[in-house]
C-alpha positions as a Python dict, from the first residue, in 0.01 Angstrom:
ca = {
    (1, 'X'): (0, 0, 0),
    (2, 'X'): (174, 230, 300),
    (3, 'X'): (327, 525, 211),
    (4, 'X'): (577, 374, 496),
    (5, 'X'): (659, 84, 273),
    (6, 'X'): (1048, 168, 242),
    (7, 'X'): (1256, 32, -16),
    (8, 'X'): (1511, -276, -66),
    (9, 'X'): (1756, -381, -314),
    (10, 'X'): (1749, -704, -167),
    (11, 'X'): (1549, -990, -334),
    (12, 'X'): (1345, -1206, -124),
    (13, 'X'): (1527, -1501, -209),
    (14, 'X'): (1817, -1378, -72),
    (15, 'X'): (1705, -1290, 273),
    (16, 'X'): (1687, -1445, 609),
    (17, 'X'): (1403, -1613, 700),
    (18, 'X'): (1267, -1575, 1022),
    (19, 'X'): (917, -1836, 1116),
    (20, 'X'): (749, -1600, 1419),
    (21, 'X'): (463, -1714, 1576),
    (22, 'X'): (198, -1477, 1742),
    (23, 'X'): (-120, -1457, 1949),
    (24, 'X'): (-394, -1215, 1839),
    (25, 'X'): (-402, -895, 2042),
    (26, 'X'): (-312, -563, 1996),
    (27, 'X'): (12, -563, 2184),
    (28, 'X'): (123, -807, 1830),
    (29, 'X'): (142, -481, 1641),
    (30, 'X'): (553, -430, 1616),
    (31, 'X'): (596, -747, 1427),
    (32, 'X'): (258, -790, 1211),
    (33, 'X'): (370, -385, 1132),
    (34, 'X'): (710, -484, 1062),
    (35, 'X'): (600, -763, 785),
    (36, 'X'): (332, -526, 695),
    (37, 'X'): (484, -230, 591),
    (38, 'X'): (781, -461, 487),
    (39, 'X'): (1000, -303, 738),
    (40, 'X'): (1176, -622, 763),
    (41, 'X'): (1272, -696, 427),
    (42, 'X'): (1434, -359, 451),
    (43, 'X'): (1620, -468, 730),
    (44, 'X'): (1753, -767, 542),
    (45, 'X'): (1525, -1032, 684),
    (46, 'X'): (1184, -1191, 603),
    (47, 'X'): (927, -1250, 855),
    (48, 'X'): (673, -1529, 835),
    (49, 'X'): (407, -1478, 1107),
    (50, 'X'): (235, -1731, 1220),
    (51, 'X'): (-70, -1730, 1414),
    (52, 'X'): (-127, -1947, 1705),
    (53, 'X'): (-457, -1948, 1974),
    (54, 'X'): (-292, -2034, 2320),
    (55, 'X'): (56, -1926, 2493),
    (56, 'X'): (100, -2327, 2538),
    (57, 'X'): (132, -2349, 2139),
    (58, 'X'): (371, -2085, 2095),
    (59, 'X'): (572, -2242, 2389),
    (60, 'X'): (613, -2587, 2269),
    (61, 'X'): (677, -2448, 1894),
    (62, 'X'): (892, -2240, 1966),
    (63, 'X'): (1089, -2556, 2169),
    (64, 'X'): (1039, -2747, 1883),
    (65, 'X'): (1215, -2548, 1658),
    (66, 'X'): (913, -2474, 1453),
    (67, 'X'): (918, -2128, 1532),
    (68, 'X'): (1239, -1931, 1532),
    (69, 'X'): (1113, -1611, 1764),
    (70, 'X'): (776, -1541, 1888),
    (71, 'X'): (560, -1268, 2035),
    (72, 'X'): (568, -1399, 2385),
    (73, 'X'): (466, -1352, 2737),
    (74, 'X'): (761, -1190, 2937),
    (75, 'X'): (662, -1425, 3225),
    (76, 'X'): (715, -1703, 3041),
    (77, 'X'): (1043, -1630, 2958),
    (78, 'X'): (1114, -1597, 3320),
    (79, 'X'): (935, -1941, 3379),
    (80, 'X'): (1185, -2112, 3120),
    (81, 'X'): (1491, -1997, 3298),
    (82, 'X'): (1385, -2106, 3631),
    (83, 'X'): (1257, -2503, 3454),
    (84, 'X'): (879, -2442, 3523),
    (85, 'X'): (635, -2566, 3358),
    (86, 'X'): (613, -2823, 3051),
    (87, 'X'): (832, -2861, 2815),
    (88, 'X'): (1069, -2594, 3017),
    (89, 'X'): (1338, -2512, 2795),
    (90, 'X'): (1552, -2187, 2751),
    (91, 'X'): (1442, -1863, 2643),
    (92, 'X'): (1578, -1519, 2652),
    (93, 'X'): (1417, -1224, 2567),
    (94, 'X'): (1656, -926, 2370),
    (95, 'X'): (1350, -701, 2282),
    (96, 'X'): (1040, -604, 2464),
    (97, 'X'): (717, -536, 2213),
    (98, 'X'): (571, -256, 2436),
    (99, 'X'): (403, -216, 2782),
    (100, 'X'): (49, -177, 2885),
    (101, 'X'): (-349, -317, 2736),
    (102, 'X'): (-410, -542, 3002),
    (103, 'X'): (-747, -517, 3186),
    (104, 'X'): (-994, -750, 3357),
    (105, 'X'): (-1327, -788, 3254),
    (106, 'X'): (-1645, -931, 3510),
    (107, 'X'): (-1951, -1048, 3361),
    (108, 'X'): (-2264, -842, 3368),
    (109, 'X'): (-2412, -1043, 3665),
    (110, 'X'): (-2121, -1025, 3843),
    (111, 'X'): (-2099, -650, 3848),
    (112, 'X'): (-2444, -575, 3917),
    (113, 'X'): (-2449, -793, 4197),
    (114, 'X'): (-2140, -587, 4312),
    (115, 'X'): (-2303, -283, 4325),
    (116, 'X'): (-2620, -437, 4487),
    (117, 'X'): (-2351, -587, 4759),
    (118, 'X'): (-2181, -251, 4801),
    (119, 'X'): (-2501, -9, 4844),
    (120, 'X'): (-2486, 360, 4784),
    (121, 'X'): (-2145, 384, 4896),
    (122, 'X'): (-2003, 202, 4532),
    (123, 'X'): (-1742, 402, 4293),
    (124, 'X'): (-1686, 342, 3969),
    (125, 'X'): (-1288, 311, 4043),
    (126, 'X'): (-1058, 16, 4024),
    (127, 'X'): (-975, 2, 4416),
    (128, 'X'): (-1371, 55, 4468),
    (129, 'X'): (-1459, -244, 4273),
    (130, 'X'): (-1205, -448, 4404),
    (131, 'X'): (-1344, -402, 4766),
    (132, 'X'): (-1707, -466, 4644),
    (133, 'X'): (-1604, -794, 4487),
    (134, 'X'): (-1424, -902, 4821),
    (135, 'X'): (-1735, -823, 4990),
    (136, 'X'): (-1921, -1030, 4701),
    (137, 'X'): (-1727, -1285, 4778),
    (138, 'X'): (-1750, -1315, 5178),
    (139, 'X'): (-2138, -1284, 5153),
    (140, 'X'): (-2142, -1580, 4895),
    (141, 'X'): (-1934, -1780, 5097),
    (142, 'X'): (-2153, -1766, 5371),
    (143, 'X'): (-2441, -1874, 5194),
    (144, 'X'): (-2240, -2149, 5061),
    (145, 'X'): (-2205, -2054, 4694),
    (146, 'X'): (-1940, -2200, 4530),
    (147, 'X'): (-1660, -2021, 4463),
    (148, 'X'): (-1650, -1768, 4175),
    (149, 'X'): (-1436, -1839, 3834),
    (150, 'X'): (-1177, -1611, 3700),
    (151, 'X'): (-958, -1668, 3441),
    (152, 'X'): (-636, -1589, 3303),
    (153, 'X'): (-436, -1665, 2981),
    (154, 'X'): (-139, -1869, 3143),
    (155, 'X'): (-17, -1938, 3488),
    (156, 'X'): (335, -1751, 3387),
    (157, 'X'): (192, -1431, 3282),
    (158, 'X'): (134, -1067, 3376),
    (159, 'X'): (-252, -1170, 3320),
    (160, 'X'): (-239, -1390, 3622),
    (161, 'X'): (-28, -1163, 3793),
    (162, 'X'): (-161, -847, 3762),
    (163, 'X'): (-568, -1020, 3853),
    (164, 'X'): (-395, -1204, 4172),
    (165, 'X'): (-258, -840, 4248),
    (166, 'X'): (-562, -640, 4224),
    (167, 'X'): (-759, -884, 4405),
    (168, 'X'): (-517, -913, 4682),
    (169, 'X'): (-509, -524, 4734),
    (170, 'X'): (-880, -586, 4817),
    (171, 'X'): (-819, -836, 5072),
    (172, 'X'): (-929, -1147, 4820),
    (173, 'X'): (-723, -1434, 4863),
    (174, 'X'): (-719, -1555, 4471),
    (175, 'X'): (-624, -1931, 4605),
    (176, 'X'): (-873, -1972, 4856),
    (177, 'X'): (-1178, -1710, 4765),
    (178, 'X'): (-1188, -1774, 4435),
    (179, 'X'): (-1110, -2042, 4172),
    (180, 'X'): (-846, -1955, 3876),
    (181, 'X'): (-834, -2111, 3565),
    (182, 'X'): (-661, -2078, 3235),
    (183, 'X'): (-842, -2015, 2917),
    (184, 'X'): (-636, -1848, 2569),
    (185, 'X'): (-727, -1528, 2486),
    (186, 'X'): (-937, -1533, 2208),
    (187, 'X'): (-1169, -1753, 2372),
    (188, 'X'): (-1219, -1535, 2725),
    (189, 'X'): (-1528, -1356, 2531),
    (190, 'X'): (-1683, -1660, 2490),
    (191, 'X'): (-1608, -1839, 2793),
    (192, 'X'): (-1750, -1529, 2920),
    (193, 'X'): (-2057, -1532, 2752),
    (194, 'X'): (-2119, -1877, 2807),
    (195, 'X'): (-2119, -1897, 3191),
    (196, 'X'): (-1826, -2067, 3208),
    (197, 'X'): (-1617, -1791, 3409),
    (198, 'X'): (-1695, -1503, 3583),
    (199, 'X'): (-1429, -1282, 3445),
    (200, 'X'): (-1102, -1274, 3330),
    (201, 'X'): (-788, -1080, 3250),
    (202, 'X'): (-629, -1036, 2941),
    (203, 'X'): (-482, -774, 2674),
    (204, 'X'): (-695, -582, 2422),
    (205, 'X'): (-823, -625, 2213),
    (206, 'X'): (-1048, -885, 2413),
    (207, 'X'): (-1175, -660, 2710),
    (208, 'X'): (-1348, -387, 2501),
    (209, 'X'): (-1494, -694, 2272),
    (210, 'X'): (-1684, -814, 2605),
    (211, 'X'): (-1817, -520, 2640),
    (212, 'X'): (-1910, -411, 2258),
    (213, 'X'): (-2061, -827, 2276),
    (214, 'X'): (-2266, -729, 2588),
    (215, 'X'): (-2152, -951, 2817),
    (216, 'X'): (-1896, -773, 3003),
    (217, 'X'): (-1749, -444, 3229),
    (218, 'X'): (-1445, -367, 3262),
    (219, 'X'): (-1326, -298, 3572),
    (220, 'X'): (-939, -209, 3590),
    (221, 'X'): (-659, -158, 3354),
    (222, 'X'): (-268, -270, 3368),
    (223, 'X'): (-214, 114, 3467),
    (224, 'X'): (-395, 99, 3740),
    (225, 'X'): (-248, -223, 3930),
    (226, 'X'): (99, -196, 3781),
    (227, 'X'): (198, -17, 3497),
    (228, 'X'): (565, -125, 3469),
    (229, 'X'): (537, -449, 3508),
    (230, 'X'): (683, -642, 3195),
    (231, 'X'): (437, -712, 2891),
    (232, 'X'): (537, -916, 2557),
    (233, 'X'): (886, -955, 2484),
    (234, 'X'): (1050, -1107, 2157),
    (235, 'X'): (1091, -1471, 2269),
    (236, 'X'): (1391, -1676, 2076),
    (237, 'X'): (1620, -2008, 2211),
    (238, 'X'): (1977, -1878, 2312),
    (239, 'X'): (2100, -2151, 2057),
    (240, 'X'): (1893, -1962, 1741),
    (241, 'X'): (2056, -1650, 1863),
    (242, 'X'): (2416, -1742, 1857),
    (243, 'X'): (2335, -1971, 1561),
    (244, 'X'): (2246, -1667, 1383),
    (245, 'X'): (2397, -1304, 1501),
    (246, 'X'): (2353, -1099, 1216),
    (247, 'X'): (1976, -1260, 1139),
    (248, 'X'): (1930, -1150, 1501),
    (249, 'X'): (2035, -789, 1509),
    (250, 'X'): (1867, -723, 1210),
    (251, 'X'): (1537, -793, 1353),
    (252, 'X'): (1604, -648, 1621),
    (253, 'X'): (1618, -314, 1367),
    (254, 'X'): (1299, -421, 1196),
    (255, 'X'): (1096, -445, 1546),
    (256, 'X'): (1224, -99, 1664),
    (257, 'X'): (1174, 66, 1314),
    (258, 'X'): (819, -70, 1342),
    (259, 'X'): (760, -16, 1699),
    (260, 'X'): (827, 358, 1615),
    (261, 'X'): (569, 324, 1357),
    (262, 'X'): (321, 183, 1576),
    (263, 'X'): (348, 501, 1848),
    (264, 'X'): (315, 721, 1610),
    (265, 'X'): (-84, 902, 1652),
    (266, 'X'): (-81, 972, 1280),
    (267, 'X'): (-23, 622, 1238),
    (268, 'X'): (-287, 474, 1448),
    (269, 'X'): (-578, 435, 1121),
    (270, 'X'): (-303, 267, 944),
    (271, 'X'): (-223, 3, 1195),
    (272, 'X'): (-595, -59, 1346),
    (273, 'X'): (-644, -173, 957),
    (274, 'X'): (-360, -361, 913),
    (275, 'X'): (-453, -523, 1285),
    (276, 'X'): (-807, -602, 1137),
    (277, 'X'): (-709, -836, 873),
    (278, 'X'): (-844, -1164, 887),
    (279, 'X'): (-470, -1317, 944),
    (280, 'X'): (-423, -1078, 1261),
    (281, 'X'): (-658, -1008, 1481),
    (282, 'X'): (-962, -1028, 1238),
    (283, 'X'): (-1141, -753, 1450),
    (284, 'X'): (-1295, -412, 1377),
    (285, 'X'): (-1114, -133, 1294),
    (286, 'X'): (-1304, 127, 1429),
    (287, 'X'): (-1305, -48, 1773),
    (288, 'X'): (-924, -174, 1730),
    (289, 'X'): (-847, 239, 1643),
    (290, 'X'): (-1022, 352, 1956),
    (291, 'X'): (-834, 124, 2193),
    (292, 'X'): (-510, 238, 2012),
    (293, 'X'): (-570, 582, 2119),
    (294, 'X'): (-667, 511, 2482),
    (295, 'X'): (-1049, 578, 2442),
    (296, 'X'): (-1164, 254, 2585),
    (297, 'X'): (-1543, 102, 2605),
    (298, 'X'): (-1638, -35, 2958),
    (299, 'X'): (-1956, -56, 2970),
    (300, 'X'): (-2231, -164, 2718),
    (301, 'X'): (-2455, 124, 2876),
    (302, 'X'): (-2177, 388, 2712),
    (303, 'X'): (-1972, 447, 2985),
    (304, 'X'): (-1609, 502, 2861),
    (305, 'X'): (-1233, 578, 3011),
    (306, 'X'): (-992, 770, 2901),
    (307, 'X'): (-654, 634, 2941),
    (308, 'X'): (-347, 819, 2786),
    (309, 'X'): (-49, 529, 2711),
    (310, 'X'): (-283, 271, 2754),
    (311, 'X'): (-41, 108, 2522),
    (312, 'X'): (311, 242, 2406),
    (313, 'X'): (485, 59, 2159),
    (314, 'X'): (854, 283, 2139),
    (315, 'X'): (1132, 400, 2369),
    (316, 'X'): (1372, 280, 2633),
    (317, 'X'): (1135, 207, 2883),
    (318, 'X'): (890, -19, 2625),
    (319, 'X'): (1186, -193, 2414),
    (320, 'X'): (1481, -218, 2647),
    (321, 'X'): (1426, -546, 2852),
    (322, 'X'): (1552, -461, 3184),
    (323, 'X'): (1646, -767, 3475),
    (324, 'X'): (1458, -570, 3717),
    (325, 'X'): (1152, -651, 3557),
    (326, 'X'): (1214, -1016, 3516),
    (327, 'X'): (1342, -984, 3941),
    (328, 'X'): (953, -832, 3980),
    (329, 'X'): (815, -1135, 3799),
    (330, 'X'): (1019, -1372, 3970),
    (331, 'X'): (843, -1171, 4294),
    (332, 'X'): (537, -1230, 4183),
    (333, 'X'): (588, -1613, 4136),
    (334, 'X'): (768, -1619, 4530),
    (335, 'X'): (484, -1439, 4618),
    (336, 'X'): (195, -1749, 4479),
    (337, 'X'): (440, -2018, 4562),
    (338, 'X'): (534, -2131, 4192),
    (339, 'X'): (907, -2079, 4273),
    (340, 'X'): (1120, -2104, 4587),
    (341, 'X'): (1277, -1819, 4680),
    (342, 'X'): (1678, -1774, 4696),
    (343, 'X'): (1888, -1537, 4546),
    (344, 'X'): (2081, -1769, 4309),
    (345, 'X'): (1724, -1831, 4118),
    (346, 'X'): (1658, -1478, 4130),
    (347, 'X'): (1952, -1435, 3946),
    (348, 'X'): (1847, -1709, 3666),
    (349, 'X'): (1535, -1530, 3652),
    (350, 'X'): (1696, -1163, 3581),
    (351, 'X'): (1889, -1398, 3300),
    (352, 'X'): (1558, -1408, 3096),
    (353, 'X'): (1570, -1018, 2973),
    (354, 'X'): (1888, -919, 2770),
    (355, 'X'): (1936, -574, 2795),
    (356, 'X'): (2300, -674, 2702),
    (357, 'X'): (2188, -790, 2320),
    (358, 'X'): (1957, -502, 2306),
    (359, 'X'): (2281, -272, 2396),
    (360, 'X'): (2460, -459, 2088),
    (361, 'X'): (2277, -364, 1841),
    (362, 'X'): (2150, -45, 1941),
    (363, 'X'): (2397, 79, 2135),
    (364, 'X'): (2473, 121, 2558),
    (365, 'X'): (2204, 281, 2680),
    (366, 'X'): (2042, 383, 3006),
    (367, 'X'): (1783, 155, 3196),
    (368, 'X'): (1494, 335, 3148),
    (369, 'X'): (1187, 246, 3335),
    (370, 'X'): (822, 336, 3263),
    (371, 'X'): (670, 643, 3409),
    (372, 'X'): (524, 623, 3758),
    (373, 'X'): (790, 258, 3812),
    (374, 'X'): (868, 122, 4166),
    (375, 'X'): (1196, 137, 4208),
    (376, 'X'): (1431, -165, 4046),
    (377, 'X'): (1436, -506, 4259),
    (378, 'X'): (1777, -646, 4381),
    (379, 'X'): (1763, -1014, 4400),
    (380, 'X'): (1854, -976, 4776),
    (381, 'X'): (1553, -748, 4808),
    (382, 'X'): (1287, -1052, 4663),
    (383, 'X'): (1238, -1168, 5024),
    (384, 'X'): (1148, -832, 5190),
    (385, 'X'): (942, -708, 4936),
    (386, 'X'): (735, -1042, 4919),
    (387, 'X'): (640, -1054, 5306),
    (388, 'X'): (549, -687, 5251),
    (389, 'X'): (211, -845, 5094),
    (390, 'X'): (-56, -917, 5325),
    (391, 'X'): (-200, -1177, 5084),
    (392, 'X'): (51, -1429, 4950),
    (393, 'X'): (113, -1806, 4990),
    (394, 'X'): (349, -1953, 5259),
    (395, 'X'): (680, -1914, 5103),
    (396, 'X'): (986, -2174, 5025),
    (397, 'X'): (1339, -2144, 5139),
    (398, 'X'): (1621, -2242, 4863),
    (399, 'X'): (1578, -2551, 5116),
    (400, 'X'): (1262, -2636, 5057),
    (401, 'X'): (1145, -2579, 5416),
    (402, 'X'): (808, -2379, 5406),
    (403, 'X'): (837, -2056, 5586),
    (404, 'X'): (536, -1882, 5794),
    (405, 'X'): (266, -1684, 5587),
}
């Protein structure tokens, strides 16, 4: 048992019960520590996690009123506000679990015949690989290959997001170059190995398992596309939160007792075992331990990267939800044409994150962004800042009349 185990005079009969569904990756860790180490029970609550294979599942539980809160895609949240997708419902978001572990992963054959189409000339950097892809991709559609076959865990999501946006930088249009599809996370190794997709993006601890497996490279990481962007948040319906204040704010204490826990170095062999368990992640410790401390795997021929914050669980900038994120995902969605653009939606968008419950129970506090942040969006800045893209998708008035590309 953790020595971080604290005590409680409550018995577990008398505390709140909280049903919290999860998907298995690393960025999980705050509330699988929090039951753990029973940082919750301390807290006066009791969290049952439940563990789930796609971000579809945790959506329609969570509407369903199976789950109470969930480890959830910050994009999603967004999405809910704004009526996309099925079973749209309301979601807010009062805590963010962290920032960073995303990275995307090309097959083996993919990357070699990168190199091959980029000559002597080829880095091994992000921006590099991202122009020897896009010239991949123009030589294969001249020879009339089909279209390559990336995927991403759901169409709401910093995964899809941050992929469209490295491609783009590269001049790859990811609507018309390329094919996207959607595939949950613990099945993008395997989809991978199969043949089925070319690559994909996702959060650890499924990149560096491509390449342990021998099927995949990894090519760029969150921090090198954008680094502030919004990860997973604590999902829960605005009705649940009202419905129950004081349940609320005390797991709100739990996550951020545990998310301190979980940034803590010394702490790192402690949590890659408790990730491990079957009921997690059921992954390797050693591996999960490395990617915990930045030391990341990205090629089966050795190569590795060292990436300091690859993931950061604690502090303003990784628990405080702040509306300028959700403005930069609602952006993103302007930007691929999954959302009109207007300011009165940007400002239903910005009403996903709560920094305002967050302040409740912790206190006001400063909106802190992530080292190395753009500067905050204003929903009166979405317009401007989309047409700054070169690659993007004709956009949609609040009128519905397309605009020019």
């Amino acid at each position: 048992m953790s020595s971080a185990l604290p005590s409680s005079s409550a018995s577990s009969s008398s505390l709140a019960k909280v049903r919290l569904g999860f998907i298995p990756l690393v960025d999980a860790a705050v509330p699988i520590a929090a039951a753990a180490l029973g940082l919750d029970r301390a807290e006066g609550v009791e969290l049952a996690l439940v563990r789930e294979v796609s971000w579809s599942n945790i959506r329609d539980r969570l509407a369903f009123r199976q789950f109470d809160a969930a480890h959830m895609l910050g994009p999603m949240a967004v999405a809910s506000q704004l009526g996309l997708g099925s079973n749209p419902y309301p979601v807010i978001a009062p805590f963010s679990l962290g920032l960073g572990g995303n990275a995307v992963t090309l097959s083996l054959p993919l990357f070699e015949a990168m190199r091959e189409a980029a000559g002597e000339t080829y880095r091994d950097e992000p921006a590099a690989h991202g122009q020897a892809l896009a010239r991949l991709v123009r030589q294969r559609a001249k020879e009339g290959l089909s279209p390559l076959v990336f995927a991403m865990t759901y169409p709401f999501s910093s995964h899809n997001y941050e992929f469209r946006f490295w491609m783009a930088e590269a001049g790859i249009d990811p609507d018309r170059d390329v094919t996207m599809t959607v595939v949950p996370p613990p099945l993008t190794v395997d989809a991978l190995r199969s043949g089925a997709i070319d690559g994909f993006c996702v959060n650890a601890p499924w990149n560096v398992a491509a390449v342990e497996a021998g099927v995949g490279r990894i090519v760029a990481v969150k921090a090198d596309i954008s680094p502030s962007s919004p990860e997973k948040v604590l999902g829960v319906r605005p009705d649940w939160w009202t419905e129950n204040l004081e349940t609320g704010a005390a797991l709100l204490r739990a996550l951020e007792r545990a998310a301190l826990w979980c940034d803590a170095p010394e702490n790192r062999a402690e949590l890659a075992a408790i990730l491990a368990r079957p009921e997690h992640l059921g992954a390797e410790a050693g591996s999960l331990e490395a990617i915990l401390s930045g030391d990341l795997a990205v090629s089966p021929d050795g190569t590795r990267r060292a990436i300091p914050d690859y993931l950061t669980f604690h502090g303003p900038a990784a628990n405080r939800p702040r509306q300028g994120q959700a403005l930069w995902v609602y952006s993103q969605m302007v930007r691929w044409a999954q959302v009109p653009l207007g300011e009165p939606l940007a400002r239903r968008a910005a009403e996903a994150f709560r920094p305002d419950l967050f302040d409740a129970v912790f206190g006001p506090a400063a909106d802190a962004q992530a080292p190395g942040a753009e500067p905050a969006l204003t929903p009166d800045a979405i317009g401007p800042y989309v047409e700054s893209f070169a690659v993007r998708r004709p956009g949609v008035t609040t009128d519905g009349a397309p605009t020019s590309e």
